[in-house]
mmCIF file of C-alpha atoms in Angstrom:
data_model
loop_
_atom_site.group_PDB
_atom_site.id
_atom_site.type_symbol
_atom_site.label_atom_id
_atom_site.label_comp_id
_atom_site.label_asym_id
_atom_site.label_seq_id
_atom_site.Cartn_x
_atom_site.Cartn_y
_atom_site.Cartn_z
ATOM 1 C CA MET A 1 -156.659 108.515 211.887
ATOM 2 C CA LYS A 2 -153.300 109.999 210.928
ATOM 3 C CA THR A 3 -150.502 107.451 210.538
ATOM 4 C CA ALA A 4 -147.137 108.222 212.144
ATOM 5 C CA ASP A 5 -144.439 109.103 209.637
ATOM 6 C CA PRO A 6 -141.009 107.378 209.977
ATOM 7 C CA THR A 7 -139.542 110.199 212.076
ATOM 8 C CA MET A 8 -142.478 110.192 214.489
ATOM 9 C CA ALA A 9 -142.450 106.390 214.645
ATOM 10 C CA ARG A 10 -138.772 106.402 215.609
ATOM 11 C CA ALA A 11 -139.443 109.029 218.287
ATOM 12 C CA ILE A 12 -142.309 106.969 219.719
ATOM 13 C CA ASN A 13 -140.243 103.761 219.712
ATOM 14 C CA ASP A 14 -137.170 105.431 221.206
ATOM 15 C CA ARG A 15 -139.115 106.955 224.075
ATOM 16 C CA LEU A 16 -140.931 103.680 224.713
ATOM 17 C CA ALA A 17 -137.632 101.792 224.928
ATOM 18 C CA LEU A 18 -136.018 104.423 227.138
ATOM 19 C CA ASP A 19 -138.972 104.401 229.536
ATOM 20 C CA LEU A 20 -138.820 100.601 229.734
ATOM 21 C CA LEU A 21 -135.096 100.718 230.465
ATOM 22 C CA LEU A 22 -135.776 103.322 233.116
ATOM 23 C CA GLU A 23 -138.480 101.228 234.792
ATOM 24 C CA ARG A 24 -137.166 97.686 234.267
ATOM 25 C CA GLY A 25 -133.626 97.877 232.910
ATOM 26 C CA PRO A 26 -131.108 96.784 232.126
ATOM 27 C CA LEU A 27 -132.710 94.692 229.376
ATOM 28 C CA THR A 28 -131.564 92.577 226.448
ATOM 29 C CA ALA A 29 -132.673 93.187 222.852
ATOM 30 C CA PRO A 30 -134.980 90.125 222.968
ATOM 31 C CA GLN A 31 -136.553 91.479 226.159
ATOM 32 C CA LEU A 32 -137.098 94.851 224.499
ATOM 33 C CA ARG A 33 -138.748 93.093 221.557
ATOM 34 C CA ALA A 34 -141.046 91.155 223.871
ATOM 35 C CA LEU A 35 -142.008 94.229 225.912
ATOM 36 C CA THR A 36 -142.512 96.594 222.967
ATOM 37 C CA GLY A 37 -143.877 94.198 220.361
ATOM 38 C CA LEU A 38 -141.426 95.665 217.845
ATOM 39 C CA SER A 39 -139.668 93.585 215.201
ATOM 40 C CA ARG A 40 -136.092 92.359 215.468
ATOM 41 C CA PRO A 41 -134.766 94.829 212.819
ATOM 42 C CA THR A 42 -136.613 97.746 214.438
ATOM 43 C CA VAL A 43 -135.193 96.989 217.883
ATOM 44 C CA SER A 44 -131.720 96.450 216.426
ATOM 45 C CA ASP A 45 -131.837 99.848 214.720
ATOM 46 C CA LEU A 46 -133.277 101.437 217.846
ATOM 47 C CA VAL A 47 -130.504 100.067 220.073
ATOM 48 C CA GLU A 48 -127.763 101.252 217.722
ATOM 49 C CA ARG A 49 -129.362 104.669 217.409
ATOM 50 C CA LEU A 50 -129.676 105.142 221.174
ATOM 51 C CA ARG A 51 -126.105 103.939 221.720
ATOM 52 C CA ALA A 52 -124.809 106.362 219.098
ATOM 53 C CA ASP A 53 -126.706 109.185 220.809
ATOM 54 C CA GLY A 54 -125.090 108.294 224.138
ATOM 55 C CA LEU A 55 -128.408 107.473 225.795
ATOM 56 C CA ILE A 56 -127.835 103.764 226.474
ATOM 57 C CA GLU A 57 -124.786 101.536 226.923
ATOM 58 C CA VAL A 58 -123.909 97.884 227.320
ATOM 59 C CA ALA A 59 -124.304 97.159 231.032
ATOM 60 C CA GLY A 60 -123.283 93.483 231.061
ATOM 61 C CA GLU A 61 -124.453 90.117 229.756
ATOM 62 C CA THR A 62 -127.071 87.587 230.765
ATOM 63 C CA GLY A 63 -126.139 84.040 231.775
ATOM 64 C CA ALA A 64 -122.637 82.621 231.642
ATOM 65 C CA ASP A 65 -123.782 80.104 229.026
ATOM 66 C CA ARG A 66 -124.924 82.792 226.581
ATOM 67 C CA ARG A 67 -122.812 84.948 224.309
ATOM 68 C CA GLY A 68 -123.376 87.335 221.430
ATOM 69 C CA PRO A 69 -125.617 90.324 220.762
ATOM 70 C CA ASN A 70 -128.736 88.719 222.241
ATOM 71 C CA ALA A 71 -126.998 88.278 225.599
ATOM 72 C CA ARG A 72 -126.000 91.920 225.985
ATOM 73 C CA LEU A 73 -127.786 93.912 228.651
ATOM 74 C CA TYR A 74 -128.503 97.518 227.780
ATOM 75 C CA GLY A 75 -128.951 100.200 230.403
ATOM 76 C CA LEU A 76 -129.485 103.943 230.505
ATOM 77 C CA VAL A 77 -126.547 106.315 230.662
ATOM 78 C CA ALA A 78 -127.893 107.716 233.919
ATOM 79 C CA GLY A 79 -125.221 110.386 234.197
ATOM 80 C CA ARG A 80 -126.280 112.004 230.930
ATOM 81 C CA ALA A 81 -128.143 114.620 232.994
ATOM 82 C CA HIS A 82 -128.585 115.589 236.631
ATOM 83 C CA VAL A 83 -131.334 117.552 238.370
ATOM 84 C CA ALA A 84 -131.890 119.227 241.724
ATOM 85 C CA GLY A 85 -134.992 119.325 243.896
ATOM 86 C CA VAL A 86 -135.239 122.071 246.522
ATOM 87 C CA ASP A 87 -137.540 122.225 249.541
ATOM 88 C CA LEU A 88 -137.583 125.831 250.749
ATOM 89 C CA ARG A 89 -138.913 125.991 254.287
ATOM 90 C CA ARG A 90 -139.365 129.042 256.486
ATOM 91 C CA ASP A 91 -136.353 128.035 258.575
ATOM 92 C CA ALA A 92 -134.137 126.071 256.157
ATOM 93 C CA VAL A 93 -133.477 124.994 252.590
ATOM 94 C CA HIS A 94 -132.954 121.323 251.670
ATOM 95 C CA VAL A 95 -131.553 120.115 248.340
ATOM 96 C CA THR A 96 -131.273 116.707 246.698
ATOM 97 C CA VAL A 97 -129.454 116.051 243.407
ATOM 98 C CA ALA A 98 -130.203 112.962 241.294
ATOM 99 C CA ASP A 99 -129.208 111.528 237.922
ATOM 100 C CA LEU A 100 -131.629 110.542 235.153
ATOM 101 C CA ALA A 101 -132.262 107.156 236.754
ATOM 102 C CA GLU A 102 -133.137 108.868 240.057
ATOM 103 C CA ASN A 103 -129.958 107.734 241.770
ATOM 104 C CA PRO A 104 -129.004 110.201 244.551
ATOM 105 C CA ALA A 105 -125.945 112.226 243.598
ATOM 106 C CA GLY A 106 -125.671 114.767 246.410
ATOM 107 C CA SER A 107 -127.561 116.692 249.076
ATOM 108 C CA SER A 108 -127.257 119.726 251.311
ATOM 109 C CA SER A 109 -129.210 121.630 253.954
ATOM 110 C CA ARG A 110 -128.772 125.185 255.198
ATOM 111 C CA PRO A 111 -130.624 127.171 257.855
ATOM 112 C CA LEU A 112 -132.262 130.436 256.866
ATOM 113 C CA PRO A 113 -130.945 133.474 258.745
ATOM 114 C CA ASP A 114 -133.282 136.306 259.685
ATOM 115 C CA ALA A 115 -132.706 138.354 256.522
ATOM 116 C CA PRO A 116 -131.076 136.146 253.891
ATOM 117 C CA ASP A 117 -130.213 136.824 250.276
ATOM 118 C CA LEU A 118 -132.670 134.086 249.401
ATOM 119 C CA PRO A 119 -131.666 133.481 245.755
ATOM 120 C CA GLY A 120 -128.001 133.502 246.744
ATOM 121 C CA LEU A 121 -128.511 131.103 249.637
ATOM 122 C CA ILE A 122 -130.553 128.682 247.504
ATOM 123 C CA SER A 123 -127.982 128.837 244.696
ATOM 124 C CA GLU A 124 -125.153 128.104 247.116
ATOM 125 C CA ALA A 125 -127.026 125.154 248.622
ATOM 126 C CA VAL A 126 -127.739 123.747 245.151
ATOM 127 C CA ALA A 127 -124.094 124.180 244.097
ATOM 128 C CA GLU A 128 -122.937 122.433 247.274
ATOM 129 C CA ALA A 129 -125.260 119.485 246.635
ATOM 130 C CA ALA A 130 -124.220 119.251 242.977
ATOM 131 C CA GLY A 131 -120.525 119.219 243.862
ATOM 132 C CA GLY A 132 -119.464 120.626 240.504
ATOM 133 C CA THR A 133 -121.855 118.526 238.418
ATOM 134 C CA ALA A 134 -123.737 120.484 235.770
ATOM 135 C CA LEU A 135 -127.495 120.478 236.326
ATOM 136 C CA HIS A 136 -130.194 120.243 233.685
ATOM 137 C CA ALA A 137 -133.141 121.411 235.805
ATOM 138 C CA VAL A 138 -133.769 122.799 239.282
ATOM 139 C CA VAL A 139 -137.267 122.685 240.811
ATOM 140 C CA VAL A 140 -137.948 124.678 243.973
ATOM 141 C CA GLY A 141 -140.894 123.995 246.271
ATOM 142 C CA THR A 142 -141.996 126.978 248.347
ATOM 143 C CA PRO A 143 -144.974 128.333 250.286
ATOM 144 C CA GLY A 144 -147.041 130.894 248.421
ATOM 145 C CA LEU A 145 -149.051 131.216 245.215
ATOM 146 C CA ILE A 146 -147.109 130.958 241.963
ATOM 147 C CA HIS A 147 -148.912 132.694 239.112
ATOM 148 C CA PRO A 148 -148.894 130.301 236.142
ATOM 149 C CA GLY A 149 -148.605 133.188 233.673
ATOM 150 C CA THR A 150 -146.051 135.512 235.243
ATOM 151 C CA GLY A 151 -144.186 133.114 237.526
ATOM 152 C CA LEU A 152 -144.363 135.699 240.313
ATOM 153 C CA VAL A 153 -144.786 134.346 243.820
ATOM 154 C CA THR A 154 -146.865 135.811 246.636
ATOM 155 C CA ASP A 155 -145.237 136.359 250.008
ATOM 156 C CA GLY A 156 -144.952 132.968 251.679
ATOM 157 C CA ASP A 157 -144.010 134.540 255.033
ATOM 158 C CA MET A 158 -140.417 133.679 254.199
ATOM 159 C CA PRO A 159 -137.335 135.575 255.410
ATOM 160 C CA GLY A 160 -135.779 137.509 252.548
ATOM 161 C CA TRP A 161 -138.757 136.917 250.278
ATOM 162 C CA ARG A 162 -138.963 138.375 246.759
ATOM 163 C CA PRO A 163 -141.723 137.800 244.197
ATOM 164 C CA ASP A 164 -139.266 137.328 241.312
ATOM 165 C CA LEU A 165 -137.558 134.376 242.969
ATOM 166 C CA ARG A 166 -137.576 132.221 239.846
ATOM 167 C CA ARG A 167 -136.045 134.935 237.681
ATOM 168 C CA ALA A 168 -133.416 135.702 240.320
ATOM 169 C CA LEU A 169 -132.456 132.041 240.544
ATOM 170 C CA GLN A 170 -132.417 131.657 236.758
ATOM 171 C CA ASP A 171 -129.900 134.501 236.545
ATOM 172 C CA ARG A 172 -127.528 132.452 238.704
ATOM 173 C CA THR A 173 -127.555 129.166 236.774
ATOM 174 C CA SER A 174 -127.625 127.731 233.261
ATOM 175 C CA ALA A 175 -130.063 125.034 234.413
ATOM 176 C CA ARG A 176 -133.772 125.432 233.787
ATOM 177 C CA VAL A 177 -135.417 126.743 236.986
ATOM 178 C CA VAL A 178 -139.010 126.092 238.003
ATOM 179 C CA VAL A 179 -140.636 127.390 241.193
ATOM 180 C CA GLU A 180 -143.730 125.487 242.338
ATOM 181 C CA ASN A 181 -146.043 125.594 245.329
ATOM 182 C CA GLU A 182 -144.854 123.162 247.992
ATOM 183 C CA VAL A 183 -148.215 121.416 248.413
ATOM 184 C CA ASN A 184 -148.486 120.822 244.673
ATOM 185 C CA LEU A 185 -145.090 119.116 244.738
ATOM 186 C CA ALA A 186 -146.121 117.004 247.713
ATOM 187 C CA ALA A 187 -149.146 115.908 245.683
ATOM 188 C CA VAL A 188 -146.867 114.911 242.786
ATOM 189 C CA ALA A 189 -144.930 112.674 245.165
ATOM 190 C CA GLU A 190 -148.044 111.137 246.723
ATOM 191 C CA HIS A 191 -149.511 110.523 243.270
ATOM 192 C CA ARG A 192 -146.349 108.891 241.944
ATOM 193 C CA ASP A 193 -145.453 106.579 244.822
ATOM 194 C CA GLY A 194 -147.429 107.487 247.938
ATOM 195 C CA ALA A 195 -150.983 107.331 249.271
ATOM 196 C CA ALA A 196 -152.567 108.453 245.976
ATOM 197 C CA ALA A 197 -150.726 106.038 243.676
ATOM 198 C CA GLY A 198 -153.177 104.664 241.107
ATOM 199 C CA HIS A 199 -155.718 107.466 241.647
ATOM 200 C CA ASP A 200 -156.329 110.043 238.925
ATOM 201 C CA ASP A 201 -158.583 112.129 241.177
ATOM 202 C CA PHE A 202 -157.633 113.175 244.701
ATOM 203 C CA ALA A 203 -156.972 116.140 246.962
ATOM 204 C CA LEU A 204 -154.064 116.562 249.357
ATOM 205 C CA LEU A 205 -154.787 118.590 252.497
ATOM 206 C CA TRP A 206 -151.506 119.961 253.872
ATOM 207 C CA LEU A 207 -151.426 120.450 257.659
ATOM 208 C CA ASP A 208 -148.099 121.902 258.758
ATOM 209 C CA ASP A 209 -146.755 125.348 259.651
ATOM 210 C CA GLY A 210 -149.129 126.440 256.897
ATOM 211 C CA VAL A 211 -152.372 124.971 255.563
ATOM 212 C CA GLY A 212 -153.357 124.436 251.953
ATOM 213 C CA ALA A 213 -154.487 121.837 249.468
ATOM 214 C CA ALA A 214 -153.402 120.437 246.130
ATOM 215 C CA ILE A 215 -155.956 119.240 243.609
ATOM 216 C CA VAL A 216 -155.352 116.483 241.058
ATOM 217 C CA LEU A 217 -158.150 115.734 238.579
ATOM 218 C CA ASP A 218 -157.842 113.388 235.604
ATOM 219 C CA GLY A 219 -154.234 112.804 236.653
ATOM 220 C CA ARG A 220 -153.266 116.477 236.344
ATOM 221 C CA LEU A 221 -152.482 119.162 238.900
ATOM 222 C CA ARG A 222 -155.029 121.973 238.838
ATOM 223 C CA ARG A 223 -153.450 125.303 239.754
ATOM 224 C CA GLY A 224 -156.220 127.773 238.940
ATOM 225 C CA ALA A 225 -156.093 130.983 236.899
ATOM 226 C CA SER A 226 -153.782 132.739 239.368
ATOM 227 C CA GLY A 227 -152.227 129.738 241.103
ATOM 228 C CA GLY A 228 -154.695 129.859 243.974
ATOM 229 C CA ALA A 229 -156.538 126.565 243.547
ATOM 230 C CA GLY A 230 -156.652 124.681 246.838
ATOM 231 C CA GLU A 231 -156.048 127.622 249.179
ATOM 232 C CA VAL A 232 -158.462 126.239 251.764
ATOM 233 C CA GLY A 233 -156.523 127.830 254.596
ATOM 234 C CA MET A 234 -158.382 131.060 253.855
ATOM 235 C CA LEU A 235 -161.805 129.484 254.484
ATOM 236 C CA ARG A 236 -163.498 130.797 257.594
ATOM 237 C CA PHE A 237 -165.305 128.661 260.147
ATOM 238 C CA GLY A 238 -166.755 130.094 263.341
ATOM 239 C CA GLY A 239 -165.085 133.451 262.734
ATOM 240 C CA SER A 240 -161.591 131.977 262.329
ATOM 241 C CA ASP A 241 -159.491 130.996 259.317
ATOM 242 C CA LEU A 242 -159.070 127.265 258.803
ATOM 243 C CA CYS A 243 -155.338 127.914 258.625
ATOM 244 C CA HIS A 244 -155.272 129.175 262.184
ATOM 245 C CA ALA A 245 -157.466 126.313 263.365
ATOM 246 C CA VAL A 246 -155.403 123.396 262.045
ATOM 247 C CA GLU A 247 -151.795 124.532 261.571
ATOM 248 C CA VAL A 248 -149.089 123.096 263.840
ATOM 249 C CA ALA A 249 -148.819 126.189 266.026
ATOM 250 C CA SER A 250 -152.478 126.135 267.069
ATOM 251 C CA ALA A 251 -153.473 122.488 266.700
ATOM 252 C CA GLY A 252 -150.264 120.596 267.394
ATOM 253 C CA GLN A 253 -151.190 119.959 271.036
ATOM 254 C CA LEU A 254 -154.792 118.867 270.438
ATOM 255 C CA ASP A 255 -155.808 115.284 271.065
ATOM 256 C CA THR A 256 -156.659 113.272 267.948
ATOM 257 C CA GLU A 257 -160.437 113.538 268.429
ATOM 258 C CA ALA A 258 -160.363 117.335 268.686
ATOM 259 C CA LEU A 259 -157.958 117.632 265.774
ATOM 260 C CA ALA A 260 -160.223 115.419 263.645
ATOM 261 C CA ASP A 261 -163.164 117.756 264.340
ATOM 262 C CA ARG A 262 -161.206 120.695 262.916
ATOM 263 C CA VAL A 263 -159.636 118.852 260.000
ATOM 264 C CA THR A 264 -163.018 117.540 258.881
ATOM 265 C CA GLU A 265 -164.134 121.131 258.202
ATOM 266 C CA GLY A 266 -161.439 121.528 255.562
ATOM 267 C CA VAL A 267 -161.900 118.065 254.099
ATOM 268 C CA PHE A 268 -165.659 118.589 253.796
ATOM 269 C CA ALA A 269 -165.107 121.806 251.828
ATOM 270 C CA LEU A 270 -162.868 119.935 249.361
ATOM 271 C CA VAL A 271 -165.286 117.045 249.019
ATOM 272 C CA ALA A 272 -168.376 119.250 248.636
ATOM 273 C CA VAL A 273 -166.820 121.184 245.752
ATOM 274 C CA LEU A 274 -164.611 118.593 244.045
ATOM 275 C CA ASP A 275 -165.858 115.102 244.971
ATOM 276 C CA PRO A 276 -162.284 113.761 244.549
ATOM 277 C CA GLY A 277 -162.999 110.304 245.970
ATOM 278 C CA LEU A 278 -159.730 110.374 247.933
ATOM 279 C CA VAL A 279 -158.292 112.903 250.362
ATOM 280 C CA VAL A 280 -154.711 112.531 251.570
ATOM 281 C CA LEU A 281 -153.730 114.188 254.866
ATOM 282 C CA GLY A 282 -150.182 115.489 254.542
ATOM 283 C CA GLY A 283 -147.742 117.726 256.381
ATOM 284 C CA ALA A 284 -146.518 117.163 259.919
ATOM 285 C CA LEU A 285 -150.005 116.854 261.436
ATOM 286 C CA GLY A 286 -151.620 114.881 258.634
ATOM 287 C CA ARG A 287 -148.841 112.352 258.214
ATOM 288 C CA GLY A 288 -148.183 112.232 261.956
ATOM 289 C CA GLY A 289 -151.855 111.570 262.717
ATOM 290 C CA GLY A 290 -151.610 108.340 260.766
ATOM 291 C CA ASP A 291 -154.484 105.955 260.208
ATOM 292 C CA ARG A 292 -156.250 106.974 263.421
ATOM 293 C CA LEU A 293 -156.678 110.625 262.415
ATOM 294 C CA ALA A 294 -157.611 109.639 258.848
ATOM 295 C CA GLY A 295 -160.189 107.165 260.141
ATOM 296 C CA LEU A 296 -161.798 109.672 262.487
ATOM 297 C CA VAL A 297 -161.999 112.273 259.712
ATOM 298 C CA ALA A 298 -163.525 109.698 257.350
ATOM 299 C CA ASP A 299 -166.183 108.793 259.936
ATOM 300 C CA ARG A 300 -167.116 112.425 260.522
ATOM 301 C CA LEU A 301 -167.095 113.136 256.791
ATOM 302 C CA ALA A 302 -169.510 110.264 256.122
ATOM 303 C CA GLU A 303 -172.070 111.991 258.367
ATOM 304 C CA LEU A 304 -171.779 115.248 256.389
ATOM 305 C CA SER A 305 -171.416 114.230 252.758
ATOM 306 C CA PRO A 306 -173.170 111.676 250.555
ATOM 307 C CA ALA A 307 -170.070 111.456 248.330
ATOM 308 C CA ALA A 308 -168.077 108.340 249.182
ATOM 309 C CA THR A 309 -164.563 109.479 250.091
ATOM 310 C CA VAL A 310 -161.480 107.583 251.230
ATOM 311 C CA VAL A 311 -159.228 109.452 253.674
ATOM 312 C CA ARG A 312 -155.597 108.369 254.067
ATOM 313 C CA PRO A 313 -152.441 109.714 255.718
ATOM 314 C CA ALA A 314 -149.574 110.730 253.446
ATOM 315 C CA ALA A 315 -147.257 107.835 252.667
ATOM 316 C CA VAL A 316 -144.243 108.991 250.637
ATOM 317 C CA PRO A 317 -141.478 106.643 251.848
ATOM 318 C CA GLU A 318 -138.806 109.306 252.340
ATOM 319 C CA GLY A 319 -141.111 111.446 254.461
ATOM 320 C CA ASP A 320 -140.211 114.761 252.775
ATOM 321 C CA ALA A 321 -142.889 114.777 250.095
ATOM 322 C CA VAL A 322 -142.070 118.316 248.933
ATOM 323 C CA LEU A 323 -138.431 117.471 248.213
ATOM 324 C CA ARG A 324 -139.427 114.190 246.597
ATOM 325 C CA GLY A 325 -141.983 115.941 244.384
ATOM 326 C CA ALA A 326 -139.417 118.563 243.383
ATOM 327 C CA VAL A 327 -136.943 115.886 242.283
ATOM 328 C CA LEU A 328 -139.628 113.972 240.364
ATOM 329 C CA THR A 329 -140.787 117.119 238.587
ATOM 330 C CA ALA A 330 -137.216 118.055 237.650
ATOM 331 C CA LEU A 331 -136.630 114.527 236.344
ATOM 332 C CA ASP A 332 -139.754 114.719 234.183
ATOM 333 C CA LEU A 333 -138.435 117.930 232.624
ATOM 334 C CA ALA A 334 -134.965 116.526 232.041
ATOM 335 C CA ARG A 335 -136.190 113.229 230.603
ATOM 336 C CA ASP A 336 -138.491 115.009 228.166
ATOM 337 C CA ASP A 337 -135.565 117.127 226.999
ATOM 338 C CA VAL A 338 -133.008 114.313 226.824
ATOM 339 C CA PHE A 339 -135.208 111.377 225.748
ATOM 340 C CA GLY A 340 -137.653 113.416 223.671
ATOM 341 C CA ARG A 341 -141.195 114.154 224.734
ATOM 342 C CA PRO A 342 -143.651 111.239 224.696
ATOM 343 C CA VAL A 343 -145.398 111.252 221.328
ATOM 344 C CA ALA A 344 -148.763 109.672 220.573
ATOM 345 C CA ALA A 345 -149.374 108.485 217.071
ATOM 346 C CA GLY A 346 -152.688 109.347 215.431
#
């Protein structure tokens, strides 16, 4: 096994300390030593290095009866970078700006007119939310397939749509711009702090004004060769697309029993092919159906498939899983750039 050289060791230790400060901070040097298992000199050097780089700062002291270096609390310089998450809907665009510690720093919402300059409208909404603050990364969640190689986006039935949306947005900002499928971002949010927390394998079935699925296996989003993984809305049952059977427009007025019959068709397809162990029902219908819809689907699924599968409603606290996933993805990008990418020794 290859041993980490001094430069790699410092990078590993720095990122470990920064992640701990992000999750548990502010912390004292003794607390960092206890949590990392690093020696006193190593932590002392680490703290001075991170302070000199402007990544951490003294955030106070512990206990009125304690003084000196060991009493100092160190915290992240959260304002070192800011990011924006964008939820692009067919009728509006919503933006949230956050600092490195995920503290909200601004928001905006704008309706979409019939024929908008979509890149211009999104850029204006992001600028309004940022309020003059420079952004490190902007992640946009949108309907449609995003090709992982070209970045081109299929028509998401969006007013003013253009396939080169990412490039057009990048031309308007110095921040790094990423465009991602909305359901994939919702899955990121559910995986991080929603119904799929603690699960490395699951599928999210999105039931809203569109229908699709996101697939997470071994803790990673699976997009497919052309970005089309999870497009279950195109499956046909009884001569009709699943999308037409379970989207809000056609299924929003069904009683829960009837809706469960239709939703089970899509869930069964996911389970039969992927065996994810967990299926999360998201979007307006999935989240709104709550435990009752999830329970009915689970009961019907058990009669069709031998693969044990838990079915749960979406549970991201803020409700807007797409926007939450966009912010989380942008923060991951910014932290890797500012803190340094996580490095594994060996």
